[in-house]
Amino acid sequence: RIIGDLTAMRQHMTRRADVRVVLGGALRPGRPGERLAPGTVEEAYLAARAGKPLIVAGGFGGAAGLIAEVILGTADPAQIDELAGRFATPWASNGERAVSFAEMIEALGSPGVLRNGLTDGENRELLRSRDPNTVSELIQRSIRRIGSHHAH
């Protein structure tokens, strides 16, 4: 039941949000024996599926780092397969088909998934940077651009 509850909460947050910022996030279960897919990956997937702007700061690693590698095309397929085998497919909620970890990752690797107002070069920098000032500036720049786009 908790899997469906968390997915439903993330779906609700996605509907209410104008943008999703992804930073960090665990790539391992929270408790021994748990098989929940990483929430950060599911949140990024839901935002992408909804066509919401996605801002990924991947340089600090974790789930955001994996998402960044997928977007950049540098992810290790063996790592993706290993992670996909570790996590259970979440239960569907609201009558929707459940989506596997592998399907989420594949969708996040689609061209144009970010839609965040940054140039390709700026996104590459944000996806890789470990400098807090650079990451902060690029996130703020993206949000300003998204805001000015929605204002028109």
GROMACS .gro file of C-alpha atoms in nm:
model
  152
    1ARG     CA    1   0.000   0.000   0.000
    2ILE     CA    2   0.276   0.249   0.081
    3ILE     CA    3   0.412   0.226  -0.276
    4GLY     CA    4   0.081   0.339  -0.421
    5ASP     CA    5   0.048   0.612  -0.158
    6LEU     CA    6   0.392   0.754  -0.240
    7THR     CA    7   0.325   0.740  -0.613
    8ALA     CA    8  -0.011   0.912  -0.563
    9MET     CA    9   0.158   1.184  -0.356
   10ARG     CA   10   0.423   1.235  -0.627
   11GLN     CA   11   0.154   1.252  -0.896
   12HIS     CA   12  -0.029   1.518  -0.692
   13MET     CA   13   0.291   1.718  -0.642
   14THR     CA   14   0.364   1.700  -1.015
   15ARG     CA   15   0.018   1.831  -1.106
   16ARG     CA   16   0.062   2.126  -0.866
   17ALA     CA   17   0.422   2.213  -0.954
   18ASP     CA   18   0.536   2.433  -1.241
   19VAL     CA   19   0.887   2.284  -1.247
   20ARG     CA   20   1.079   1.992  -1.091
   21VAL     CA   21   1.430   2.046  -0.954
   22VAL     CA   22   1.627   1.722  -0.912
   23LEU     CA   23   1.931   1.714  -0.682
   24GLY     CA   24   2.080   1.413  -0.501
   25GLY     CA   25   1.847   1.132  -0.402
   26ALA     CA   26   1.918   0.781  -0.284
   27LEU     CA   27   1.969   0.491  -0.523
   28ARG     CA   28   1.923   0.226  -0.257
   29PRO     CA   29   1.623   0.110  -0.059
   30GLY     CA   30   1.544   0.310   0.254
   31ARG     CA   31   1.503   0.000   0.470
   32PRO     CA   32   1.637  -0.356   0.445
   33GLY     CA   33   1.417  -0.567   0.221
   34GLU     CA   34   1.240  -0.264   0.073
   35ARG     CA   35   1.205  -0.264  -0.305
   36LEU     CA   36   1.062   0.082  -0.373
   37ALA     CA   37   1.203   0.254  -0.680
   38PRO     CA   38   1.396   0.569  -0.593
   39GLY     CA   39   1.150   0.852  -0.534
   40THR     CA   40   1.375   1.103  -0.706
   41VAL     CA   41   1.368   0.897  -1.027
   42GLU     CA   42   0.990   0.858  -1.010
   43GLU     CA   43   0.944   1.233  -0.948
   44ALA     CA   44   1.164   1.323  -1.246
   45TYR     CA   45   0.981   1.070  -1.464
   46LEU     CA   46   0.639   1.205  -1.364
   47ALA     CA   47   0.748   1.563  -1.439
   48ALA     CA   48   0.886   1.462  -1.779
   49ARG     CA   49   0.574   1.263  -1.862
   50ALA     CA   50   0.359   1.565  -1.771
   51GLY     CA   51   0.568   1.794  -1.993
   52LYS     CA   52   0.688   1.997  -1.694
   53PRO     CA   53   1.027   2.166  -1.702
   54LEU     CA   54   1.294   1.945  -1.546
   55ILE     CA   55   1.607   2.094  -1.386
   56VAL     CA   56   1.865   1.824  -1.310
   57ALA     CA   57   2.176   1.905  -1.104
   58GLY     CA   58   2.361   1.577  -1.140
   59GLY     CA   59   2.716   1.657  -1.037
   60PHE     CA   60   2.660   1.565  -0.673
   61GLY     CA   61   2.564   1.208  -0.765
   62GLY     CA   62   2.284   0.993  -0.632
   63ALA     CA   63   1.965   0.952  -0.831
   64ALA     CA   64   2.012   1.295  -0.991
   65GLY     CA   65   2.360   1.185  -1.102
   66LEU     CA   66   2.216   0.874  -1.263
   67ILE     CA   67   1.945   1.079  -1.437
   68ALA     CA   68   2.214   1.319  -1.561
   69GLU     CA   69   2.417   1.029  -1.702
   70VAL     CA   70   2.106   0.894  -1.876
   71ILE     CA   71   2.035   1.235  -2.031
   72LEU     CA   72   2.400   1.277  -2.134
   73GLY     CA   73   2.409   0.925  -2.279
   74THR     CA   74   2.693   0.819  -2.048
   75ALA     CA   75   2.501   0.588  -1.812
   76ASP     CA   76   2.639   0.238  -1.764
   77PRO     CA   77   2.382  -0.009  -1.903
   78ALA     CA   78   2.500  -0.275  -1.655
   79GLN     CA   79   2.426  -0.038  -1.365
   80ILE     CA   80   2.081   0.039  -1.506
   81ASP     CA   81   2.007  -0.334  -1.542
   82GLU     CA   82   2.130  -0.403  -1.188
   83LEU     CA   83   1.915  -0.124  -1.044
   84ALA     CA   84   1.613  -0.230  -1.251
   85GLY     CA   85   1.640  -0.579  -1.102
   86ARG     CA   86   1.666  -0.440  -0.750
   87PHE     CA   87   1.346  -0.235  -0.754
   88ALA     CA   88   0.990  -0.362  -0.776
   89THR     CA   89   0.749  -0.211  -1.024
   90PRO     CA   90   0.535   0.035  -0.826
   91TRP     CA   91   0.169  -0.040  -0.785
   92ALA     CA   92  -0.056   0.153  -1.016
   93SER     CA   93  -0.273   0.418  -0.858
   94ASN     CA   94  -0.570   0.604  -0.998
   95GLY     CA   95  -0.622   0.325  -1.252
   96GLU     CA   96  -0.292   0.395  -1.428
   97ARG     CA   97  -0.059   0.124  -1.551
   98ALA     CA   98   0.240   0.068  -1.324
   99VAL     CA   99   0.571   0.187  -1.468
  100SER     CA  100   0.895  -0.001  -1.404
  101PHE     CA  101   1.225   0.158  -1.303
  102ALA     CA  102   1.368   0.064  -1.646
  103GLU     CA  103   1.076   0.237  -1.823
  104MET     CA  104   1.125   0.551  -1.612
  105ILE     CA  105   1.495   0.562  -1.696
  106GLU     CA  106   1.429   0.506  -2.066
  107ALA     CA  107   1.178   0.794  -2.072
  108LEU     CA  108   1.426   1.025  -1.898
  109GLY     CA  109   1.676   0.957  -2.176
  110SER     CA  110   1.439   1.089  -2.442
  111PRO     CA  111   1.550   1.395  -2.642
  112GLY     CA  112   1.402   1.721  -2.520
  113VAL     CA  113   1.308   1.582  -2.178
  114LEU     CA  114   1.436   1.886  -1.986
  115ARG     CA  115   1.231   2.176  -2.137
  116ASN     CA  116   1.386   2.405  -1.876
  117GLY     CA  117   1.483   2.717  -2.070
  118LEU     CA  118   1.858   2.647  -2.052
  119THR     CA  119   2.073   2.605  -2.361
  120ASP     CA  120   2.226   2.265  -2.439
  121GLY     CA  121   2.560   2.395  -2.309
  122GLU     CA  122   2.407   2.528  -1.988
  123ASN     CA  123   2.227   2.199  -1.931
  124ARG     CA  124   2.547   2.000  -1.987
  125GLU     CA  125   2.719   2.221  -1.730
  126LEU     CA  126   2.433   2.181  -1.480
  127LEU     CA  127   2.416   1.804  -1.535
  128ARG     CA  128   2.788   1.772  -1.448
  129SER     CA  129   2.880   2.060  -1.214
  130ARG     CA  130   2.984   2.004  -0.853
  131ASP     CA  131   3.027   2.376  -0.787
  132PRO     CA  132   2.743   2.501  -0.562
  133ASN     CA  133   2.761   2.854  -0.704
  134THR     CA  134   2.738   2.733  -1.064
  135VAL     CA  135   2.453   2.495  -0.981
  136SER     CA  136   2.263   2.769  -0.794
  137GLU     CA  137   2.311   3.023  -1.074
  138LEU     CA  138   2.197   2.780  -1.345
  139ILE     CA  139   1.890   2.672  -1.145
  140GLN     CA  140   1.797   3.038  -1.089
  141ARG     CA  141   1.855   3.118  -1.458
  142SER     CA  142   1.631   2.831  -1.562
  143ILE     CA  143   1.352   2.935  -1.326
  144ARG     CA  144   1.373   3.297  -1.448
  145ARG     CA  145   1.348   3.184  -1.810
  146ILE     CA  146   1.062   2.946  -1.737
  147GLY     CA  147   0.881   3.223  -1.547
  148SER     CA  148   0.923   3.478  -1.825
  149HIS     CA  149   0.803   3.221  -2.080
  150HIS     CA  150   0.487   3.147  -1.877
  151ALA     CA  151   0.422   3.519  -1.826
  152HIS     CA  152   0.370   3.571  -2.201
   0.00000   0.00000   0.00000
